[in-house]
Amino acid sequence: MCGIIGYIGKQEAVPILLEGLRRLEYRGYDSAGLAVLGKKVKCAKAVGKVKALEDKIKRQKLSGFLGIAHTRWATHGAPGEKNAHPHSDCRGNLWLAHNGIIENYQKLKKSLQAKGHKFKSETDTEVLVHLIEEEQSKRGGLTLEEATRRALKKVIGTYGLAVISAKEPQKIVVARQSSPLLIGVGENEYLVASDACAVITRTNQVIYLDDGEIGVIEPSGVKIINLDKEPIKKSNHIIDWDLSRAQKDGFDHFTLKEIFEQPQAIANSLRGRLISEDGLAKLGGLQDVEEKLRDIERLVVVGCGTAYYSGLIGEYMLEEYAGVPTEVEYASEFRYRKPVLDKTSALLCVSQSGETADSLAALQEARRKGILTLGFVNAVGSTIARVTDAGVYNHIGPEIGVASTKAFSSQICLFALLTLFLGRQRNLSLVMGQRIARELQNMPVLVKKVLRQDKVIQKIARKYFKAKDFFFLGRKYNFPLALEGALKLKEISYIHAEGYGAGEMKHGPIAMIDKNFPTLAIAPKDSVYEKMAANIEEIKARGGPVIALTTERNNALNKLADDVIFLPKTLEMLTPILAVVPLQLLAYHCAILKNRDVDKPRNLAKSVTVE
Ligand code: F6R
């Protein structure tokens, strides 16, 4: 949440900062601002999206070769210009952009106010810049990095921050604690960013800051120290994807592009990881812990939102085919429980961004208990990827649309791979292993086939987009998918939707059904099909409209349901990979018809780095 970009080099900073902000906008879009150091520091802020800031800047003369900028997702203080970053000290010498939460800000603010500091915003962030000012005024002559270091020693909370000073015009100081921050190393220039997608047009070399580290960036180079002033040696990482992965490629929205990208994304997630003839999965990232995994007796999966739902599907697979008892829990709950974990348990954290605060906290809780930790992460080099003992990357490139789409189908593929991996260590037969591997290999082709029905789904969306409520129903593997379908529709179209295991309908929810309350029933021809068909009958008997997803050539639902979408045949455990596509497209088209901002739904941010 919140995106930071900074620049120091030989080019005009403003266009570079704005381009970076546009790429980071998925992290928050309540307001945006930048501060540029020319002869003195000049700042511009605007409420709303980066475009508003851009329009405002056209009317101002902002010039300089060093600057910082920020796009905000409000936590403390309502969205508005006065709460937009960067924030400054009393004299307007220091400017700071921050992502995270300063938990003890009220206490710090009071004590700073008592010393005469004047606050202009309601944010927690502003205490940071006044704290640095206070350190400098207490001990005249303190450098920006030293004052920042001393200030951060007083802070409890999370931060990725960048600060500049008019008095040291050739320097950006950055620091990180639980909020992502990296330094892009370009030619005669450096960038600072919350995410590599903001620097990729200028460099593919980055230094990832770790918790408790401070970076001092000057034209002559980068120095990293810890909060105790000890120097830290860091190496450059190469980003192995390019700009085309972070652009819309002719699609109207990133969300649509990412839905249509799924055949390729799935192929990338599977590439080199299946040995079909032996019914095996080869997961390089798990090689070092292969023997430990042989002995685990229980897997606990944690994640949030869509990542959590993928875990629920994984649970069905792992228990049915690998025989590994699996529990799935919201990371946000796991961290506050007293989970009973012993050395025969392992924790798997699923996260597209690798930065979700709750998932990270759950992971750290498991580490404290000394159990094996694993990750399914997309963002290479992200915190969760670095903190886990071992893991598997999705390899699907950046996901920019705020609603998760291609990450979900890829996560299910990773669970299928893990099922093969653990299953073949245990009792999964060669024949079944080969079958799963073959069907998985075929997924990109089958997903492409489902995508060809886009027009059919668009037509269905036209019929239902005015509905106020929606049910999504499924059973077994497609119960979690019903939850995911409801989440997608809610978050991008703002239509109220609920997902249920179809068996639960009679226990209460069916009371809601009437002619204005449509249900999307996920009913492929699988082991629970007959039960699903009976649920559809029950809804129709009460006058509720039904859209059914079923397997091609099953015409039995044509008469019963109002609309039918057909899916290619595959293994039951893999049906969610196909069935999710129509759900994503339905949500997308409803959102477009309702004129919603699909890529950046209200109140949301892509990377939830605060609790
Ligand atoms: C929904 C969505 C969120 C994320 C959740 C976890 O479309 O995107 O529910 O899935 O915030 O994010 P990651 O996977 O980055 O940990």
XYZ file of C-alpha atoms and ligand atoms in Angstrom:
627
model
C 0.000 0.000 0.000
C 1.365 3.356 -1.014
C 4.084 3.588 -3.615
C 7.344 5.468 -3.337
C 9.645 6.493 -6.164
C 12.808 8.567 -5.961
C 15.396 9.733 -8.486
C 18.908 11.134 -8.396
C 20.885 11.562 -11.609
C 21.506 13.771 -14.596
C 17.969 13.907 -16.033
C 15.024 16.090 -15.114
C 13.478 14.241 -12.197
C 9.793 15.170 -12.655
C 8.939 13.077 -15.752
C 10.813 10.111 -14.296
C 8.995 10.413 -10.991
C 5.629 10.710 -12.723
C 6.289 7.653 -14.849
C 7.276 5.737 -11.726
C 4.142 6.904 -9.922
C 1.955 5.745 -12.802
C 3.464 2.266 -12.504
C 3.057 2.263 -8.734
C -0.484 3.568 -8.769
C -1.866 0.065 -8.187
C -0.467 0.369 -4.645
C -2.824 3.211 -3.735
C -4.524 6.078 -5.477
C -6.132 8.371 -2.927
C -3.667 11.173 -3.566
C -0.215 11.708 -4.985
C 2.618 14.140 -4.522
C 6.230 14.859 -5.310
C 9.080 17.019 -4.070
C 11.916 18.075 -6.372
C 15.153 19.673 -5.378
C 16.215 22.482 -7.696
C 17.541 25.690 -6.167
C 15.255 24.801 -3.289
C 12.726 22.039 -2.686
C 9.433 22.476 -4.525
C 6.466 20.284 -3.834
C 3.193 19.511 -5.612
C 0.293 17.424 -4.359
C -3.115 16.471 -5.693
C -6.079 14.459 -4.502
C -6.981 11.369 -6.511
C -4.966 9.570 -9.119
C -1.534 10.414 -10.508
C -3.230 12.032 -13.520
C -4.537 14.781 -11.225
C -0.996 15.463 -10.045
C 0.263 15.479 -13.622
C -2.382 18.029 -14.635
C -1.524 20.194 -11.671
C 2.196 20.108 -12.376
C 1.656 21.357 -15.936
C 0.772 24.689 -14.347
C 3.842 24.778 -12.087
C 7.521 25.093 -12.864
C 9.192 22.169 -11.179
C 12.736 21.394 -12.148
C 15.639 19.496 -10.603
C 17.727 16.361 -10.899
C 16.722 14.861 -7.583
C 13.293 14.167 -6.152
C 10.933 11.839 -4.348
C 7.282 11.055 -5.010
C 4.456 9.071 -3.474
C 1.054 7.643 -4.335
C -1.080 7.091 -1.266
C -3.517 4.575 0.173
C -4.799 6.336 3.267
C -4.397 4.773 6.706
C -4.040 7.688 9.146
C -5.750 10.849 7.955
C -8.421 11.033 5.247
C -7.418 11.314 1.595
C -6.721 14.966 0.875
C -3.908 17.306 -0.124
C -2.849 18.052 3.393
C -2.331 14.356 4.136
C -0.665 13.593 0.802
C 3.074 12.854 0.858
C 5.853 14.017 0.749
C 5.649 15.624 4.177
C 8.035 18.308 5.340
C 9.588 19.520 8.577
C 8.781 22.914 10.131
C 11.195 24.829 7.925
C 10.539 23.061 4.643
C 14.108 21.738 4.386
C 13.391 18.058 4.819
C 10.872 16.127 2.693
C 9.842 12.556 3.271
C 7.682 9.906 1.600
C 6.624 6.847 3.574
C 4.857 3.524 3.119
C 3.844 1.737 6.329
C 2.463 2.638 9.733
C 4.204 4.339 12.637
C 2.490 2.708 15.596
C 3.805 5.030 18.309
C 3.174 8.201 16.312
C 0.775 9.748 18.799
C 3.270 9.621 21.635
C 6.056 10.906 19.381
C 3.834 13.660 17.998
C 2.923 14.893 21.467
C 6.524 15.081 22.566
C 7.561 16.838 19.331
C 4.696 19.317 19.649
C 5.831 20.039 23.201
C 9.203 20.943 21.711
C 7.545 23.406 19.365
C 7.137 21.350 16.170
C 4.169 22.387 14.050
C 2.277 19.604 12.328
C 0.345 20.224 9.121
C -1.278 16.830 8.524
C -3.157 14.116 10.375
C -0.781 11.405 9.220
C 1.470 9.160 11.249
C 4.183 9.796 8.651
C 4.712 13.421 9.535
C 6.315 12.521 12.874
C 9.202 10.931 10.975
C 10.265 14.111 9.266
C 9.928 16.170 12.457
C 11.893 13.550 14.368
C 14.747 13.888 11.851
C 14.518 17.666 12.113
C 14.627 17.391 15.896
C 17.729 15.193 15.782
C 19.458 17.704 13.527
C 18.522 20.694 15.629
C 19.537 18.900 18.868
C 22.990 18.164 17.550
C 23.945 20.737 14.936
C 25.876 19.268 12.028
C 24.290 15.806 11.984
C 24.144 14.439 8.458
C 20.796 13.441 7.005
C 21.623 9.740 7.320
C 22.743 10.018 10.929
C 19.694 12.069 11.929
C 17.450 9.580 10.107
C 19.156 6.655 11.826
C 18.710 8.224 15.263
C 15.099 9.100 14.505
C 14.297 5.570 13.351
C 15.654 4.158 16.595
C 12.702 5.889 18.307
C 10.099 4.542 15.950
C 7.886 1.477 16.402
C 6.144 0.355 13.258
C 6.718 -0.357 9.626
C 8.293 1.791 6.976
C 9.728 2.022 3.548
C 10.814 5.640 3.322
C 12.783 8.112 1.276
C 13.919 11.480 2.612
C 15.747 14.411 1.052
C 17.180 17.615 2.471
C 17.681 21.019 0.868
C 20.885 21.249 2.883
C 22.377 18.103 1.329
C 21.208 18.464 -2.237
C 23.063 15.443 -3.631
C 21.564 12.752 -1.464
C 18.529 10.547 -0.899
C 18.352 8.568 2.317
C 16.114 5.514 2.342
C 15.184 2.984 5.014
C 13.111 -0.127 5.343
C 11.262 -2.012 8.036
C 8.608 -4.472 6.808
C 7.610 -2.349 3.787
C 9.318 -3.057 0.494
C 11.999 -0.782 -0.890
C 14.636 -1.231 -3.534
C 17.324 0.882 -5.144
C 17.573 0.814 -8.938
C 21.157 1.116 -10.142
C 21.179 2.857 -13.517
C 23.805 4.550 -15.664
C 24.865 7.692 -13.836
C 21.638 7.571 -11.893
C 19.861 5.802 -9.055
C 16.213 5.237 -8.407
C 14.339 4.266 -5.291
C 11.065 2.384 -5.496
C 8.555 0.246 -3.667
C 8.424 -2.151 -6.612
C 10.731 -3.036 -9.482
C 8.028 -2.219 -12.068
C 8.683 1.475 -11.347
C 12.363 1.337 -12.307
C 12.390 -1.304 -15.034
C 12.327 1.235 -17.902
C 15.627 2.691 -16.666
C 17.499 -0.273 -15.238
C 17.213 -3.980 -14.577
C 19.725 -3.913 -11.721
C 18.382 -3.472 -8.229
C 19.509 -3.668 -4.632
C 16.776 -4.948 -2.305
C 16.871 -3.321 1.102
C 16.267 -5.647 4.062
C 14.576 -4.820 7.347
C 16.550 -2.511 9.586
C 18.682 -1.187 6.747
C 19.350 2.400 5.726
C 20.618 3.335 2.264
C 22.475 6.526 1.481
C 22.331 7.296 -2.217
C 24.661 9.859 -3.745
C 25.881 10.371 -7.310
C 29.130 8.637 -6.325
C 27.412 5.451 -5.117
C 25.237 3.710 -2.564
C 26.150 2.961 1.028
C 24.047 0.616 3.169
C 24.233 0.542 6.950
C 22.064 -0.952 9.665
C 20.399 0.906 12.511
C 23.553 0.383 14.581
C 25.648 2.095 11.924
C 27.389 -1.086 10.813
C 28.132 -1.244 7.086
C 26.217 -3.908 5.144
C 27.474 -5.466 1.923
C 24.712 -5.934 -0.640
C 24.756 -7.322 -4.127
C 22.844 -6.241 -7.218
C 19.977 -8.422 -8.441
C 19.044 -8.612 -12.100
C 15.326 -8.308 -12.918
C 14.619 -10.928 -15.546
C 11.443 -9.477 -17.062
C 11.072 -6.402 -19.219
C 8.735 -3.488 -19.722
C 6.386 -5.295 -22.086
C 5.292 -7.418 -19.109
C 4.216 -4.256 -17.300
C 2.208 -2.706 -20.177
C -1.332 -3.150 -21.417
C -0.422 -4.584 -24.852
C -3.488 -3.133 -26.564
C -5.990 -4.279 -23.944
C -8.245 -1.650 -22.384
C -7.275 -2.685 -18.881
C -4.492 -4.553 -17.131
C -7.137 -6.786 -15.573
C -8.374 -7.917 -18.991
C -4.840 -8.323 -20.282
C -3.974 -10.453 -17.276
C -7.101 -12.612 -17.698
C -6.154 -13.232 -21.323
C -2.528 -13.806 -20.401
C -3.400 -16.873 -18.344
C -2.495 -19.539 -20.916
C 0.994 -18.057 -21.110
C 1.201 -17.446 -17.362
C 0.220 -21.047 -16.611
C 2.740 -22.311 -19.157
C 5.420 -20.220 -17.422
C 4.473 -21.561 -14.010
C 4.730 -25.139 -15.275
C 7.770 -24.756 -17.515
C 10.510 -27.268 -16.726
C 8.670 -28.488 -13.656
C 6.861 -31.562 -14.961
C 8.346 -34.939 -15.836
C 5.220 -36.401 -17.385
C 6.563 -39.881 -18.155
C 7.508 -40.398 -14.509
C 4.467 -38.575 -13.132
C 6.770 -36.263 -11.175
C 7.126 -32.580 -10.425
C 10.619 -31.121 -10.318
C 10.632 -28.063 -8.069
C 14.126 -26.586 -7.880
C 13.127 -24.230 -5.084
C 12.243 -27.196 -2.847
C 15.314 -29.279 -3.608
C 17.178 -28.255 -0.460
C 14.284 -29.263 1.786
C 13.214 -32.377 -0.137
C 14.174 -34.759 2.661
C 12.503 -32.620 5.319
C 9.331 -32.565 3.235
C 9.308 -36.350 3.130
C 8.832 -36.310 6.906
C 6.183 -33.631 7.290
C 2.900 -34.882 8.632
C 0.889 -31.699 8.336
C 0.865 -28.638 6.112
C -0.595 -25.318 7.201
C -1.329 -22.930 4.337
C -1.746 -19.213 5.018
C -2.714 -16.380 2.694
C -5.172 -13.528 2.273
C -8.062 -12.983 -0.129
C -7.567 -14.711 -3.439
C -4.325 -16.336 -2.292
C -6.239 -17.877 0.624
C -8.872 -19.282 -1.739
C -6.199 -20.881 -3.885
C -4.961 -22.513 -0.678
C -8.412 -23.979 -0.035
C -8.318 -25.609 -3.456
C -4.794 -26.824 -2.669
C -6.086 -28.438 0.501
C -8.480 -30.637 -1.479
C -5.689 -31.681 -3.843
C -3.061 -32.338 -1.195
C -5.358 -34.426 0.945
C -6.921 -36.373 -1.906
C -3.776 -37.177 -3.877
C -0.762 -36.624 -1.634
C -2.367 -37.780 1.614
C -0.891 -34.819 3.485
C -3.230 -33.439 6.160
C -3.622 -29.782 5.236
C -5.215 -26.811 6.944
C -5.748 -23.438 5.368
C -6.096 -20.312 7.371
C -6.414 -16.580 6.836
C -2.971 -15.215 7.631
C -4.668 -12.415 9.551
C -6.244 -14.962 11.933
C -3.337 -17.349 12.156
C -1.034 -14.644 13.476
C -3.285 -13.855 16.432
C -4.130 -17.446 17.392
C -1.879 -19.713 19.350
C -1.410 -22.254 16.603
C -0.153 -25.631 17.756
C 2.720 -26.489 15.456
C 5.372 -29.103 15.944
C 8.447 -30.096 13.994
C 6.424 -32.386 11.752
C 4.411 -29.417 10.469
C 5.390 -27.051 7.679
C 3.853 -23.693 6.863
C 3.221 -22.606 3.282
C 2.628 -18.921 2.692
C 0.869 -18.022 -0.577
C 1.262 -14.463 -1.804
C 1.372 -12.860 -5.225
C 3.113 -9.717 -4.036
C 5.235 -11.366 -1.374
C 4.681 -8.273 0.746
C 1.255 -8.761 2.373
C 1.715 -7.712 5.996
C -0.563 -10.343 7.538
C 0.948 -13.169 5.497
C 4.429 -12.054 6.427
C 3.507 -11.849 10.105
C 2.030 -15.377 10.007
C 5.220 -16.576 8.377
C 7.334 -14.949 11.037
C 5.210 -16.528 13.748
C 5.908 -19.947 12.212
C 9.631 -19.163 11.996
C 9.667 -18.270 15.668
C 8.272 -21.739 16.350
C 11.123 -23.209 14.344
C 9.045 -25.037 11.747
C 9.852 -25.357 8.070
C 8.469 -22.426 6.068
C 7.676 -22.484 2.362
C 6.372 -19.874 -0.055
C 4.396 -19.686 -3.274
C 5.298 -16.169 -4.340
C 5.199 -14.285 -7.614
C 7.299 -11.190 -6.908
C 10.905 -12.297 -7.153
C 13.068 -10.947 -4.329
C 10.039 -9.882 -2.269
C 10.127 -10.160 1.501
C 8.121 -13.362 1.809
C 10.250 -15.002 -0.877
C 13.356 -14.075 1.041
C 12.126 -14.960 4.511
C 10.870 -18.513 3.732
C 13.224 -21.501 3.946
C 12.291 -22.640 0.454
C 9.643 -21.978 -2.137
C 8.303 -21.940 -5.636
C 7.944 -18.833 -7.766
C 4.898 -18.352 -10.003
C 6.993 -16.810 -12.801
C 4.007 -14.988 -14.298
C 5.508 -11.506 -14.471
C 4.021 -8.503 -12.702
C 0.304 -8.536 -11.935
C -0.777 -4.905 -12.137
C -4.601 -5.051 -12.051
C -5.582 -4.699 -8.413
C -7.863 -7.742 -8.618
C -5.812 -10.897 -8.709
C -6.482 -13.021 -11.795
C -3.523 -14.744 -13.404
C -1.878 -15.187 -9.991
C -4.854 -17.269 -8.848
C -4.795 -19.764 -11.721
C -1.035 -19.975 -11.409
C -1.269 -20.613 -7.652
C -3.624 -23.534 -8.312
C -1.064 -24.913 -10.762
C 1.623 -24.639 -8.095
C -0.607 -26.550 -5.692
C -1.069 -29.246 -8.329
C 2.719 -29.400 -8.757
C 3.203 -29.623 -4.992
C 0.586 -32.378 -4.857
C 2.594 -34.347 -7.398
C 5.836 -33.595 -5.592
C 4.613 -34.662 -2.145
C 2.267 -37.339 -3.489
C 5.010 -39.185 -5.337
C 7.175 -39.046 -2.187
C 4.283 -40.877 -0.559
C 1.596 -43.116 -2.032
C 0.500 -41.449 -5.252
C 0.720 -44.064 -8.000
C 2.827 -43.617 -11.099
C -0.283 -43.876 -13.278
C -2.173 -41.180 -11.382
C 0.964 -39.022 -11.284
C 1.310 -39.331 -15.048
C -2.349 -38.412 -15.497
C -2.112 -35.306 -13.378
C 1.089 -34.248 -15.134
C -0.415 -34.764 -18.601
C -3.598 -32.877 -17.755
C -1.582 -30.044 -16.243
C 0.545 -29.771 -19.402
C -2.674 -29.359 -21.331
C -3.982 -26.492 -19.199
C -2.724 -23.570 -21.346
C -4.556 -24.964 -24.405
C -7.754 -25.569 -22.435
C -7.711 -22.109 -20.824
C -7.316 -20.607 -24.303
C -10.446 -22.505 -25.332
C -12.412 -21.048 -22.415
C -11.206 -17.539 -23.256
C -12.766 -17.894 -26.726
C -16.159 -17.662 -25.016
C -15.531 -14.088 -23.976
C -18.351 -12.771 -26.182
C -20.847 -15.249 -24.723
C -19.901 -14.143 -21.226
C -20.125 -10.480 -22.189
C -23.688 -11.133 -23.357
C -24.521 -12.809 -20.064
C -23.033 -9.853 -18.190
C -25.377 -7.514 -20.128
C -28.311 -9.557 -18.891
C -27.302 -9.511 -15.219
C -25.151 -6.455 -14.500
C -28.054 -4.565 -12.944
C -28.567 -7.255 -10.291
C -27.966 -6.009 -6.781
C -26.897 -9.394 -5.386
C -25.369 -12.614 -6.649
C -24.741 -16.079 -5.282
C -21.834 -18.204 -6.424
C -22.186 -21.896 -5.638
C -19.840 -24.836 -5.970
C -18.913 -28.059 -4.269
C -15.614 -29.780 -3.453
C -12.838 -28.260 -5.614
C -15.209 -25.614 -6.832
C -16.458 -24.490 -3.441
C -13.390 -22.239 -2.916
C -13.859 -21.138 -6.500
C -17.361 -19.929 -5.649
C -15.771 -17.773 -2.942
C -13.263 -16.428 -5.440
C -15.982 -15.718 -8.045
C -17.971 -13.722 -5.479
C -14.878 -11.785 -4.411
C -14.006 -10.889 -8.008
C -17.508 -9.622 -8.754
C -17.673 -7.626 -5.502
C -14.329 -5.983 -5.755
C -14.426 -4.767 -9.333
C -18.134 -4.226 -10.039
C -19.302 -3.449 -6.455
C -22.236 -5.832 -6.909
C -22.883 -7.587 -3.631
C -21.997 -11.255 -4.021
C -21.612 -14.226 -1.734
C -19.987 -17.570 -2.335
C -21.242 -20.763 -0.709
C -20.645 -24.443 -0.733
C -23.837 -25.484 -2.521
C -24.715 -27.879 0.303
C -25.066 -24.904 2.614
C -27.861 -23.301 0.603
C -30.623 -25.097 2.432
C -29.173 -24.033 5.771
C -30.189 -20.432 5.339
C -29.084 -18.609 2.175
C -31.823 -20.053 -0.069
C -34.249 -17.755 1.755
C -32.766 -14.907 -0.285
C -33.627 -16.424 -3.665
C -36.181 -14.661 -5.842
C -36.407 -13.587 -9.460
C -33.987 -10.714 -8.907
C -31.271 -12.744 -7.195
C -29.171 -14.616 -9.748
C -26.939 -17.582 -8.911
C -23.848 -18.705 -10.728
C -23.557 -22.455 -10.247
C -20.223 -24.125 -10.959
C -21.296 -27.595 -12.003
C -18.730 -29.459 -14.092
C -19.409 -33.151 -14.752
C -17.474 -34.430 -11.751
C -18.054 -36.520 -8.638
C -20.450 -33.946 -7.161
C -22.280 -33.030 -10.362
C -25.582 -34.723 -9.465
C -25.692 -32.830 -6.170
C -25.015 -29.549 -7.960
C -27.750 -30.288 -10.502
C -30.165 -30.861 -7.609
C -29.174 -27.502 -6.077
C -29.830 -25.793 -9.402
C -33.294 -27.400 -9.512
C -34.012 -26.075 -6.034
C -33.059 -22.528 -6.979
C -35.080 -22.644 -10.190
C -38.075 -23.965 -8.252
C -37.940 -20.742 -6.225
C -37.782 -18.520 -9.269
C -34.085 -17.651 -9.090
C -32.188 -17.114 -12.365
C -29.221 -19.486 -12.814
C -26.065 -19.234 -14.875
C -24.452 -22.665 -14.964
C -20.854 -23.571 -15.732
C -20.627 -27.153 -16.877
C -18.559 -29.519 -18.970
C -18.918 -29.408 -22.745
C -21.392 -31.863 -24.240
C -23.364 -31.955 -20.999
C -26.612 -30.572 -22.378
C -28.641 -31.633 -19.372
C -28.498 -28.136 -17.889
C -29.588 -26.316 -21.061
C -33.256 -26.535 -20.159
C -32.799 -26.044 -16.465
C -30.449 -23.087 -16.282
C -31.119 -19.685 -17.860
C -27.617 -19.474 -19.287
C -24.929 -22.107 -19.682
C -21.194 -21.685 -20.151
C -19.276 -24.773 -21.253
C -15.849 -25.818 -20.057
C -13.503 -28.365 -21.624
C -13.203 -31.691 -19.843
C -10.306 -32.187 -17.478
C -9.420 -33.854 -14.181
C -11.763 -32.846 -11.381
C -8.934 -31.343 -9.323
C -7.978 -29.037 -12.191
C -11.472 -27.771 -13.072
C -11.055 -24.550 -11.021
C -8.248 -23.469 -13.378
C -10.748 -23.512 -16.250
C -13.845 -22.443 -14.348
C -12.242 -19.345 -12.891
C -11.884 -17.776 -16.333
C -15.632 -17.189 -16.962
C -15.964 -15.874 -13.403
C -13.196 -13.353 -14.000
C -14.666 -12.327 -17.359
C -18.160 -11.991 -15.906
C -16.849 -9.726 -13.146
C -14.856 -7.713 -15.682
C -17.771 -7.170 -18.080
C -20.220 -6.314 -15.287
C -17.702 -3.769 -13.983
C -17.281 -2.206 -17.434
C -21.057 -2.009 -17.918
C -21.303 -0.301 -14.562
C -18.552 2.096 -15.549
C -16.228 1.056 -12.749
C -12.512 1.681 -12.579
C -11.635 -1.963 -13.164
C -7.878 -1.784 -12.662
C -8.134 0.353 -9.562
C -11.345 -0.381 -7.686
C -12.272 2.079 -4.974
C -10.815 1.682 -1.489
C -8.390 -1.048 -2.553
C -4.673 -1.333 -3.154
C -2.734 -4.126 -4.751
C -0.219 -4.787 -2.083
C -1.627 -4.740 1.454
C 1.474 -3.908 3.435
C -0.414 -2.768 6.529
C -2.529 -4.953 8.824
C -8.313 -10.049 -4.691
C -6.951 -9.733 -4.310
C -6.587 -9.845 -2.878
C -5.204 -10.487 -2.739
C -4.753 -10.426 -1.285
C -3.420 -11.128 -1.071
O -8.482 -9.961 -6.066
O -6.153 -9.380 -5.109
O -7.549 -10.537 -2.155
O -5.259 -11.791 -3.205
O -4.643 -9.105 -0.891
O -2.410 -10.529 -1.815
P -1.039 -11.254 -2.056
O -1.298 -12.458 -2.879
O -0.189 -10.252 -2.764
O -0.498 -11.631 -0.715
